[in-house]
mmCIF file of C-alpha atoms in Angstrom:
data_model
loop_
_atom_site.group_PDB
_atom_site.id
_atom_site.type_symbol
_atom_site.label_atom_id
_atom_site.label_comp_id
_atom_site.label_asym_id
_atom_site.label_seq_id
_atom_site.Cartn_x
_atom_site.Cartn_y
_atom_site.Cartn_z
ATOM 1 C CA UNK A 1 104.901 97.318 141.944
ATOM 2 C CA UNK A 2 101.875 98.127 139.757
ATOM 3 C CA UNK A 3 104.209 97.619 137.045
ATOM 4 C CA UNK A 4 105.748 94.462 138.784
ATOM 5 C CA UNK A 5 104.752 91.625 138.231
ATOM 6 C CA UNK A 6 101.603 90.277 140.399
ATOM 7 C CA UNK A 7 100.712 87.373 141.678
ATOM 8 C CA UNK A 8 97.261 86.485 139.595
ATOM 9 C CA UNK A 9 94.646 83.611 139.759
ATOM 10 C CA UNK A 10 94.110 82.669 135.837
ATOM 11 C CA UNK A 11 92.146 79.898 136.332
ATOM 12 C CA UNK A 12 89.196 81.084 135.107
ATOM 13 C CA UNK A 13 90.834 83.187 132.548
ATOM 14 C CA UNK A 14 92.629 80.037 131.327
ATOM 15 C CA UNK A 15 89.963 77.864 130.840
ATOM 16 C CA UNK A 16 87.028 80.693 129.026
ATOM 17 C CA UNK A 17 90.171 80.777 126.612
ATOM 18 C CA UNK A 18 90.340 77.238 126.459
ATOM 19 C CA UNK A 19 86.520 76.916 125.266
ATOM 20 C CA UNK A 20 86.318 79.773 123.571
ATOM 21 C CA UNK A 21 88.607 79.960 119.944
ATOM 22 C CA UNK A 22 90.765 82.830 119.374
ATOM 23 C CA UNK A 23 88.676 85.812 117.597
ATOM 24 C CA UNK A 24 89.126 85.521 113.886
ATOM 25 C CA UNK A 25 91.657 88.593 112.578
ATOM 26 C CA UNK A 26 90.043 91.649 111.080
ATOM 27 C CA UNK A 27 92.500 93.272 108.607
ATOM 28 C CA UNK A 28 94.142 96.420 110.864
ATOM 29 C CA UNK A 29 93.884 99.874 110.120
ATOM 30 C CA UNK A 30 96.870 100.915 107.717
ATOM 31 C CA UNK A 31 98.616 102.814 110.042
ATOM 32 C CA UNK A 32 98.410 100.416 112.902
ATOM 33 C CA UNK A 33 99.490 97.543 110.921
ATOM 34 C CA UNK A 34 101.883 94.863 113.081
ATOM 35 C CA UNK A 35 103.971 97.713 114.301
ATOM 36 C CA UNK A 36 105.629 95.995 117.627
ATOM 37 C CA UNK A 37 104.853 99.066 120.306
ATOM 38 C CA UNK A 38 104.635 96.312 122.755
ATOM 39 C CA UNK A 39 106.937 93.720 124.505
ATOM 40 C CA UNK A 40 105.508 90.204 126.238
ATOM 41 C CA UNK A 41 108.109 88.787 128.441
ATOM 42 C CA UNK A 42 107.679 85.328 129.393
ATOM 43 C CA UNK A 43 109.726 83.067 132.015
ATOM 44 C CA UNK A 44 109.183 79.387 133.201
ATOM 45 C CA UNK A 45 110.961 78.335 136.409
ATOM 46 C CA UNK A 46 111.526 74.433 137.647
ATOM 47 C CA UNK A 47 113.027 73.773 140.556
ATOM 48 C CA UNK A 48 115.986 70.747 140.495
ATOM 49 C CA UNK A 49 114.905 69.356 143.661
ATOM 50 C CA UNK A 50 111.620 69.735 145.423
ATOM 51 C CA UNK A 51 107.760 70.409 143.899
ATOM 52 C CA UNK A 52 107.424 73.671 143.039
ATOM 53 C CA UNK A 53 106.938 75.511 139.926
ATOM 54 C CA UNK A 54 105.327 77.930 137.207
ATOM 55 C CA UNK A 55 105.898 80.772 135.332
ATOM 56 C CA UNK A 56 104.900 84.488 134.241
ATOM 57 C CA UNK A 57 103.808 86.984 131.667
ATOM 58 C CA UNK A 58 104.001 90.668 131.468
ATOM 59 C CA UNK A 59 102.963 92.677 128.242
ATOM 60 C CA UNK A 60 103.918 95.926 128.632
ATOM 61 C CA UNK A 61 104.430 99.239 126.209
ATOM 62 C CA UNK A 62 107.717 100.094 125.110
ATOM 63 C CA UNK A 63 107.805 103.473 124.751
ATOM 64 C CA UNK A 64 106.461 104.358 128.450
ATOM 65 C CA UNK A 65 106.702 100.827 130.118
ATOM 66 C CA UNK A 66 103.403 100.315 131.706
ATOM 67 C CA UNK A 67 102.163 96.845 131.910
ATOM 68 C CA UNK A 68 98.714 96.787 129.987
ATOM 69 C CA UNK A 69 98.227 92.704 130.889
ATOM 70 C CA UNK A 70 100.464 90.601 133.330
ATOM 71 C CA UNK A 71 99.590 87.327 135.195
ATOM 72 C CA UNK A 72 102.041 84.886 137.630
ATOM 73 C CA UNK A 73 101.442 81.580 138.412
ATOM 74 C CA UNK A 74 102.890 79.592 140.970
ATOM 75 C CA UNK A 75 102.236 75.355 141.747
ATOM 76 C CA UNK A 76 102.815 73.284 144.650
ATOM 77 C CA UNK A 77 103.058 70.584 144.066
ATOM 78 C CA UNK A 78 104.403 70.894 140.423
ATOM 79 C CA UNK A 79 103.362 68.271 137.869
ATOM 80 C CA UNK A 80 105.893 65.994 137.323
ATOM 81 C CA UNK A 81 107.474 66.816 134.029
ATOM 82 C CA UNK A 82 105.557 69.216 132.815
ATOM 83 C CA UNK A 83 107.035 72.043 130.895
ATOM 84 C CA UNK A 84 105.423 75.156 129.743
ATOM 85 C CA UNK A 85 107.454 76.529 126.659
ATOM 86 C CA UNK A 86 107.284 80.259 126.772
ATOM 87 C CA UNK A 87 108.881 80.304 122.997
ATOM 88 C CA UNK A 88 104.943 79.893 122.562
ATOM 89 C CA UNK A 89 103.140 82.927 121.747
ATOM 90 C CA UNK A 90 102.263 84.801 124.367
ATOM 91 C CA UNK A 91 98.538 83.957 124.723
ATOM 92 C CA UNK A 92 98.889 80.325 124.229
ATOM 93 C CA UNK A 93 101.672 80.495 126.957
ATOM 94 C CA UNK A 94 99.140 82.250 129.379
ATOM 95 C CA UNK A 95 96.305 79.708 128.435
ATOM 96 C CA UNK A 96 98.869 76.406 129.373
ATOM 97 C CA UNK A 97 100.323 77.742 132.551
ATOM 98 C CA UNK A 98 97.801 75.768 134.855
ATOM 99 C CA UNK A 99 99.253 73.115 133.577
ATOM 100 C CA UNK A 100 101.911 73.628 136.436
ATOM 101 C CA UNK A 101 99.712 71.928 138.844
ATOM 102 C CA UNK A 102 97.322 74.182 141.679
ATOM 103 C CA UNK A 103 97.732 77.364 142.144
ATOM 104 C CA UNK A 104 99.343 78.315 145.681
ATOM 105 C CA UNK A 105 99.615 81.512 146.962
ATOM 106 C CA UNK A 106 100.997 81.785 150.092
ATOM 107 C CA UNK A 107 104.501 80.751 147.858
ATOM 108 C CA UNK A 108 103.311 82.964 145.359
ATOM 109 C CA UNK A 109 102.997 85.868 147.456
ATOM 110 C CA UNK A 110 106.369 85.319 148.936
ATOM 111 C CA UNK A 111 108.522 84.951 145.371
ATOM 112 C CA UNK A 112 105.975 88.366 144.670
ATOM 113 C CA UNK A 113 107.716 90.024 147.512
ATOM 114 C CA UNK A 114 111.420 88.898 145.613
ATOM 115 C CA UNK A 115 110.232 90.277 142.344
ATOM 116 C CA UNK A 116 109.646 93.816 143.024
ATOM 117 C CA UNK A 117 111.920 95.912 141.610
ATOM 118 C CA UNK A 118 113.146 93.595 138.815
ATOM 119 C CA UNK A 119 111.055 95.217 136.382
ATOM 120 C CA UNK A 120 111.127 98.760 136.679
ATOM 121 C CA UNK A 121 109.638 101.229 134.144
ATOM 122 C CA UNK A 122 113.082 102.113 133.443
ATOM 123 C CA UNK A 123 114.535 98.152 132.764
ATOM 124 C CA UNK A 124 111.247 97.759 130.942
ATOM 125 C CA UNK A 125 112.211 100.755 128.247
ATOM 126 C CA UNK A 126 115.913 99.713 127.816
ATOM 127 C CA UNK A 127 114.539 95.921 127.514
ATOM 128 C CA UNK A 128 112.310 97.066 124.738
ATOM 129 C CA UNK A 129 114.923 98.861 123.288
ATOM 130 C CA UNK A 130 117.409 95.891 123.187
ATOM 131 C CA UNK A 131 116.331 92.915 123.712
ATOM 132 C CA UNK A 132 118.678 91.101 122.943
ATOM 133 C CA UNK A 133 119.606 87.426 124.016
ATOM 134 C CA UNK A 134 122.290 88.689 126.335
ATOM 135 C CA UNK A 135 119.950 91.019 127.614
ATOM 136 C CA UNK A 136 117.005 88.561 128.248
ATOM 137 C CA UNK A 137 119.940 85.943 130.188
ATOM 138 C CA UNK A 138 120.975 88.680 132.058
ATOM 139 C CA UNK A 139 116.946 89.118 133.177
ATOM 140 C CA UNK A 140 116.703 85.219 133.649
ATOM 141 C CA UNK A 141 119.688 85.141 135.736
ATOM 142 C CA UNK A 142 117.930 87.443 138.249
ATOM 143 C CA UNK A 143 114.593 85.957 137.948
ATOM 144 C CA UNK A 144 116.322 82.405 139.295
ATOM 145 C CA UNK A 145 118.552 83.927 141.948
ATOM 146 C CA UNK A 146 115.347 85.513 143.406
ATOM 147 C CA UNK A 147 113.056 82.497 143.453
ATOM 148 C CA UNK A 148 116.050 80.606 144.775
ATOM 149 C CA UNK A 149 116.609 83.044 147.702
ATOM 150 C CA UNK A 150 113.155 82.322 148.712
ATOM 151 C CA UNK A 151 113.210 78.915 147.963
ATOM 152 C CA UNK A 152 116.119 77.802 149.324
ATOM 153 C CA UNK A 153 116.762 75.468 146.439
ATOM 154 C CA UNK A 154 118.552 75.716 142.808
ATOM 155 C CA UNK A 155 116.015 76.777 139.836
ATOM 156 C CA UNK A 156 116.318 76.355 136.199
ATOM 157 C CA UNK A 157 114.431 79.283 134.324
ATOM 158 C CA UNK A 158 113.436 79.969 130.814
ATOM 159 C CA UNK A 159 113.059 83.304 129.396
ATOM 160 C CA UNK A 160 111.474 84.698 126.098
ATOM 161 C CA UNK A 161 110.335 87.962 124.803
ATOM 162 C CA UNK A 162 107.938 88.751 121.920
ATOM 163 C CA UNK A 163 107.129 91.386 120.019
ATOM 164 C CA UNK A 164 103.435 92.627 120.052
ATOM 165 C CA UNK A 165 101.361 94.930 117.908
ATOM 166 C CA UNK A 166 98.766 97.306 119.119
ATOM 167 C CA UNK A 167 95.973 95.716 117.282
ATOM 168 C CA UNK A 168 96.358 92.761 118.538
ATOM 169 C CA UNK A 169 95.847 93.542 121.720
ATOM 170 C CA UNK A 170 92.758 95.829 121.024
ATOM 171 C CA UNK A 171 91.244 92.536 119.042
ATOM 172 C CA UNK A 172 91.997 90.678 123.084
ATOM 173 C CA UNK A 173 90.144 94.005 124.005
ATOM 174 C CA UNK A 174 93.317 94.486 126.797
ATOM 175 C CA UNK A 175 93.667 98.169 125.413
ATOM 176 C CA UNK A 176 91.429 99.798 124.120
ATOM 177 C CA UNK A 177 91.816 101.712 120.300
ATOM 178 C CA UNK A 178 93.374 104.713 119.880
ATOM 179 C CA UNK A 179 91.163 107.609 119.115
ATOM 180 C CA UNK A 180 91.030 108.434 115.289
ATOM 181 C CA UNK A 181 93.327 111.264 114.042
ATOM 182 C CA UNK A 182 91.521 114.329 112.434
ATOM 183 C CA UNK A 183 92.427 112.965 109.116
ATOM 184 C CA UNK A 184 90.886 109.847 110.142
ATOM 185 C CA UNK A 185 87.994 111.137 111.481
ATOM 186 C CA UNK A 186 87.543 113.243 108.150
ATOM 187 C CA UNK A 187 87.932 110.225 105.636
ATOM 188 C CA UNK A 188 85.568 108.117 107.906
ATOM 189 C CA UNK A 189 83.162 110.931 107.782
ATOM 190 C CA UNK A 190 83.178 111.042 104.197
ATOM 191 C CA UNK A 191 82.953 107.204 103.636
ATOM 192 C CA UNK A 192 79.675 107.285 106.046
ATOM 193 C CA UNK A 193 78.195 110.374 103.679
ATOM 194 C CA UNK A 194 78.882 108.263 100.493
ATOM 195 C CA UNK A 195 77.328 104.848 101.746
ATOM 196 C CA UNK A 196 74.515 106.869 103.386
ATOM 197 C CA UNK A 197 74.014 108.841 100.157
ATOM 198 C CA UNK A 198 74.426 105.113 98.155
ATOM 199 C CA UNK A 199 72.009 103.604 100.101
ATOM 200 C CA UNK A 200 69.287 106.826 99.568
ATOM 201 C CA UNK A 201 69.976 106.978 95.968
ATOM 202 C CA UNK A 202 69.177 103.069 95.821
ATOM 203 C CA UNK A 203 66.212 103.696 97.913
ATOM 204 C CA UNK A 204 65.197 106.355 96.305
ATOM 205 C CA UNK A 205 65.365 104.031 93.215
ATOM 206 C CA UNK A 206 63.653 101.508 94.363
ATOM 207 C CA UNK A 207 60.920 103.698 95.061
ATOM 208 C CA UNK A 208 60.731 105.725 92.158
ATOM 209 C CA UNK A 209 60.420 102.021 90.455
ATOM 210 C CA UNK A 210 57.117 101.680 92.367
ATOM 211 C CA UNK A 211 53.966 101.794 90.555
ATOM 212 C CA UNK A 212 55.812 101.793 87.365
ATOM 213 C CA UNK A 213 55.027 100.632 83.681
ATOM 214 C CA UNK A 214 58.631 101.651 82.067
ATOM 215 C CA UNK A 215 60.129 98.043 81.686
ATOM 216 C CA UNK A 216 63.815 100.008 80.475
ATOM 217 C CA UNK A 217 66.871 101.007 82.630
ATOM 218 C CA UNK A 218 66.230 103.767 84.931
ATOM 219 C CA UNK A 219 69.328 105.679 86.005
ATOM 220 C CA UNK A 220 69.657 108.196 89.161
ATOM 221 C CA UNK A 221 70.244 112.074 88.221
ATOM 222 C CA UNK A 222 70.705 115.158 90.040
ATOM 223 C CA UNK A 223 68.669 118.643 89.476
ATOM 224 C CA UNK A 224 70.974 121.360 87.784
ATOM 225 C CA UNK A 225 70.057 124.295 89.655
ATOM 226 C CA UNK A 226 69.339 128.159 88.478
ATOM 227 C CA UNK A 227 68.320 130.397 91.193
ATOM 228 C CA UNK A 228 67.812 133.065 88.868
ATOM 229 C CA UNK A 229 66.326 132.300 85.668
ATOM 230 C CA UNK A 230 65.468 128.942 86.921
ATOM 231 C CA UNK A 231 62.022 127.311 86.820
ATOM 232 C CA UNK A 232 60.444 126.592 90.801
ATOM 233 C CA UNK A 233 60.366 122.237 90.665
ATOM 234 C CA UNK A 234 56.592 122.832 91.937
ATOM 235 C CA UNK A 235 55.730 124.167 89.007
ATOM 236 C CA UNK A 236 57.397 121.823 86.430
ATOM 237 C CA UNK A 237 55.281 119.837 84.312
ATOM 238 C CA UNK A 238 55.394 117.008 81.845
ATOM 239 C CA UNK A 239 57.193 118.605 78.315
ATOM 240 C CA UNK A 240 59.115 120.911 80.109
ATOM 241 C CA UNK A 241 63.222 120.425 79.287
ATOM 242 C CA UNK A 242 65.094 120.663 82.182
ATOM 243 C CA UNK A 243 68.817 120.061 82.958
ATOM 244 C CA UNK A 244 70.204 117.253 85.052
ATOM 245 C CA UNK A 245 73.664 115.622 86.314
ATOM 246 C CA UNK A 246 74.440 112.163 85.218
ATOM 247 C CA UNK A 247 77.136 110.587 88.006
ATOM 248 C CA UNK A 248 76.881 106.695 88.303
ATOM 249 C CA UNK A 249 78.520 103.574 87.226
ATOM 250 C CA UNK A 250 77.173 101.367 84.281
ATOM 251 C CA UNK A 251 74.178 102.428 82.040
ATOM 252 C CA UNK A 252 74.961 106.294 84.241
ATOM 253 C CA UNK A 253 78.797 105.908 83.049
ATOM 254 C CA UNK A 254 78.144 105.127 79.625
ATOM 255 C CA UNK A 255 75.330 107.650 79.081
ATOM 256 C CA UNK A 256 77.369 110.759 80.595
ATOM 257 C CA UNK A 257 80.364 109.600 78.493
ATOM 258 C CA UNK A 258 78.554 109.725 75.458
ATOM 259 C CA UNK A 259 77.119 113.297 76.480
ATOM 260 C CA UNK A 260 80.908 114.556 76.973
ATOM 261 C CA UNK A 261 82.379 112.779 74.114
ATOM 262 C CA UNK A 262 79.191 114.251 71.977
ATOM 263 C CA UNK A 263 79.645 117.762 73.552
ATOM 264 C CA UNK A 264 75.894 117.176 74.185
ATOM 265 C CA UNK A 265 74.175 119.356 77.580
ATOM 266 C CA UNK A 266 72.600 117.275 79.430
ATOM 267 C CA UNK A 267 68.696 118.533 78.983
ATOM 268 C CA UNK A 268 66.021 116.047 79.056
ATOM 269 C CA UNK A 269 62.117 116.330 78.291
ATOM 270 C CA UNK A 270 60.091 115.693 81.985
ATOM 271 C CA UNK A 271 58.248 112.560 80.600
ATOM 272 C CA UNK A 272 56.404 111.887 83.926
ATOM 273 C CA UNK A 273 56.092 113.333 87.761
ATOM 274 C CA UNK A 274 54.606 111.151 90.409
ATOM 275 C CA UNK A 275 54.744 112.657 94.347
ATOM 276 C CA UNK A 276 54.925 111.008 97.588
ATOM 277 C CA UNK A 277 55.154 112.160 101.170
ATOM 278 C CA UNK A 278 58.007 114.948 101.165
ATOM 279 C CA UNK A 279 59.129 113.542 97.675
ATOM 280 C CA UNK A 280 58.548 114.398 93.975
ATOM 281 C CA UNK A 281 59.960 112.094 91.270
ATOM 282 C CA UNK A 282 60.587 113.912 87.845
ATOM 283 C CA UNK A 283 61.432 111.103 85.418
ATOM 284 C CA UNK A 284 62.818 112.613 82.104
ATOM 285 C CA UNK A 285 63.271 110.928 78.700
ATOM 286 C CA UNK A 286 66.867 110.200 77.959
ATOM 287 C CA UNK A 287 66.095 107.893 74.786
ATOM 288 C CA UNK A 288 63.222 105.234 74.452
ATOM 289 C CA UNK A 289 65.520 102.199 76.466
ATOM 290 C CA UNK A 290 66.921 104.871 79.384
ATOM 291 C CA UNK A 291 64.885 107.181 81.929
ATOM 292 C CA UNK A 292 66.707 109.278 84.630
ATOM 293 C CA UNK A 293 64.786 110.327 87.662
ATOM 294 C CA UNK A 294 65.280 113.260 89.601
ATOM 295 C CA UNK A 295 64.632 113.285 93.409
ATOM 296 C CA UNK A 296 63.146 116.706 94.880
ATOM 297 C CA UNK A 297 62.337 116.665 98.623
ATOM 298 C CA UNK A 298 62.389 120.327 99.043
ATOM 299 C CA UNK A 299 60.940 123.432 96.602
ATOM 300 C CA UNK A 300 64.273 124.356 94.145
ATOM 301 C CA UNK A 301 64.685 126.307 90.626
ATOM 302 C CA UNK A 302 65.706 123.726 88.464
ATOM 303 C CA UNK A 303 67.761 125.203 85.102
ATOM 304 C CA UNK A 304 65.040 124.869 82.259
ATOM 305 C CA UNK A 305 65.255 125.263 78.868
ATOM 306 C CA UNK A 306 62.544 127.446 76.690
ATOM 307 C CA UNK A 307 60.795 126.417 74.646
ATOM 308 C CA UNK A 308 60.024 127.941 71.213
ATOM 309 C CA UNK A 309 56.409 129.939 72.397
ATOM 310 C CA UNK A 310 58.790 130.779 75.659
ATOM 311 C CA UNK A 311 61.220 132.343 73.641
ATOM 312 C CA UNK A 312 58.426 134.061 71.154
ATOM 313 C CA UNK A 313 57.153 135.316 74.294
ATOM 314 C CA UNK A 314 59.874 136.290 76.215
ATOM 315 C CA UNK A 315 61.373 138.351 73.078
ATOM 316 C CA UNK A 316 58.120 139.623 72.633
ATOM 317 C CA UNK A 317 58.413 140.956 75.893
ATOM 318 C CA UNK A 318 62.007 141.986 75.243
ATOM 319 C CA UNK A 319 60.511 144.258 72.431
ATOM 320 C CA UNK A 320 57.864 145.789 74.250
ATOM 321 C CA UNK A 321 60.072 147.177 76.409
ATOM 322 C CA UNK A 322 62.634 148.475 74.645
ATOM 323 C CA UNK A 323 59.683 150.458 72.748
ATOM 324 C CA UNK A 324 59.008 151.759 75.727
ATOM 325 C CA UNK A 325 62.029 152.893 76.626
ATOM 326 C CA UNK A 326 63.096 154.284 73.354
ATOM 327 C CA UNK A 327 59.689 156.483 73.700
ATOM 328 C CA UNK A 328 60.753 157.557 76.844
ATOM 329 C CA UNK A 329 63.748 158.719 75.841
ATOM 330 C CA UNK A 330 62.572 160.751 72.952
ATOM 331 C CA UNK A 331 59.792 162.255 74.861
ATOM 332 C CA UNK A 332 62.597 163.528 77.344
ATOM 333 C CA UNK A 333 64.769 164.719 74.509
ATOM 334 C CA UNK A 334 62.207 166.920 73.272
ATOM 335 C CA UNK A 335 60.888 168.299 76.451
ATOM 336 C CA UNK A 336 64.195 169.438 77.021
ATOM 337 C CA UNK A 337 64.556 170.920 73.635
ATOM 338 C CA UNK A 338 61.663 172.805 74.487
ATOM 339 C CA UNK A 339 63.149 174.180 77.342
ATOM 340 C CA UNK A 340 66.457 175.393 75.508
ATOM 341 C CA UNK A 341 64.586 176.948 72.763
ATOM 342 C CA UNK A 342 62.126 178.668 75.398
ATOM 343 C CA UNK A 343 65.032 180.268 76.915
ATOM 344 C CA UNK A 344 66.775 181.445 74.411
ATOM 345 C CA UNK A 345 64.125 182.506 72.016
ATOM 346 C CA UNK A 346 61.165 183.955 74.410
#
């Protein structure tokens, strides 16, 4: 069938899980979180005469019925009195089936034969559906009819099922994970932008740090721009106020709360610049305990406040022109009145 159950050699697979412990659990995604999508039938099967012997286990999904894991095992000669309890979980019941005794297969091929067409994608949706205790005898009942028919002898079965959750199968890596959702993908996207931007802003801090004689608390801070009236970060120098963002926990926290609370802008005397490769570092004086540092890696206008000779200047300026253009004005105003009386006088 592929979705019947096949005969399988675990041997191997029984004893790597035997050495090796079961993978310690990793908290699942919210959405995935011990949701049963998955059934794991199990069935033992001693005969009440004779030597032979074993069981089975088939994991399959509920909502389509394929079998994502299955495995049969068959002994003969059966260990006297052994008895594999499939009210086990299922992996444990997987890992103890050996314990029937050596695998044979030319039975196991033959009660193979018997079992197609027990499970079919169909029985496998209703089981998961209902499965019941009635349900599950009824499934037993055929199991041991079928082995008997081939055995020629009287069986005793018993049959479990268990619900499993998608995650822990992906943590057996027997399916693999679901691909992430948009909204997923989004959020994950964002989490990898804020730990990449955490880590630059600590490296970035750690570097700034370098070389340094300020023994206070330095704080990261982020360039206010002004592409307009704004100052070109090449050509700030020490003295010049600019304006920066304060965002942060702790000392970063506490200063921009103050600021707000204060109704205080955020505009902070350049106290020092130092430059590396593809990096400036404008440190500016927040009080005599607290610098911030701003990080430039490419050429920006940074918002800058003037000065008092900047203002002078610039209003200076202002004035200048405006003479100018009031001149202009008048000198137009009497050109034309030159005209008018021109042509109505000469």
């Amino acid at each position: 069938m592929p979705d019947e159950i096949k005969f399988t050699d675990v041997t191997d697979i029984a004893e790597q899980a035997a050495k090796r412990p079961d993978p310690e659990p990793t908290p699942p995604e919210p959405e995935k979180k011990n949701t049963p999508e998955f059934l794991a039938l199990k069935s033992t099967f001693l005969p009440s005469r004779g030597d032979m012997g074993g069981g089975f286990c088939v994991v399959f999904e509920g909502r389509t019925g394929k079998t994502v894991f299955q495995v049969f095992w068959l002994a003969k000669p059966c260990a006297s009195g052994v008895m594999v309890e499939p009210f086990k979980d299922w992996r444990t019941f997987v890992k103890r089936l050996p314990q029937f005794g050596p695998l044979d297969k030319d039975w196991g091929e033959k009660f193979q034969e018997q079992l197609k067409g027990i499970l079919t994608v169909d029985e496998k949706r209703k089981l998961f559906e209902n499965y019941t205790k009635v349900k599950v005898r009824q499934l037993e009942s055929i199991f041991r009819r079928s082995f008997e028919n081939t055995a020629q002898c009287v069986f005793s079965a018993v049959t479990d099922v268990e619900p499993v959750a998608r995650n822990e199968l992906e943590r057996a890596k027997i399916i693999k994970p679901l691909p992430p959702s948009p909204e997923q993908l989004a959020k994950q996207q964002k989490e990898k932008e804020e730990r990449e931007k955490s880590e630059q802003e600590e490296k970035d801090k750690e570097e700034a740090k370098k070389d340094g004689n300020f023994e206070g608390t330095l704080i990261m801070c982020t360039p206010v721009l002004d592409p307009v009236r704004g100052k070109a970060s090449s050509s700030i120098m020490p003295g010049d106020i600019i304006a920066v963002g304060i965002d942060g926990e702790g000392t970063s926290a506490l200063v921009k709360k103050y600021l707000d609370e204060n109704n205080i802008e955020p505009l902070f005397p350049v106290d020092e610049i130092k430059e590396t490769v593809g990096k400036k570092f404008l440190y500016v004086k927040i009080s005599d305990e607290i610098r911030g540092v701003v990080t430039i890696t490419k050429d920006i206008k940074i918002k800058v406040k003037e000065t008092e000779q900047q203002q002078k200047e610039n209003s200076a300026s202002l004035s200048f022109f405006g003479d100018i253009i009031f001149f202009g004005v008048l000198a137009g105003a009497l050109v034309g009145l030159l005209f008018v009386i021109r042509y109505f006088f000469l």
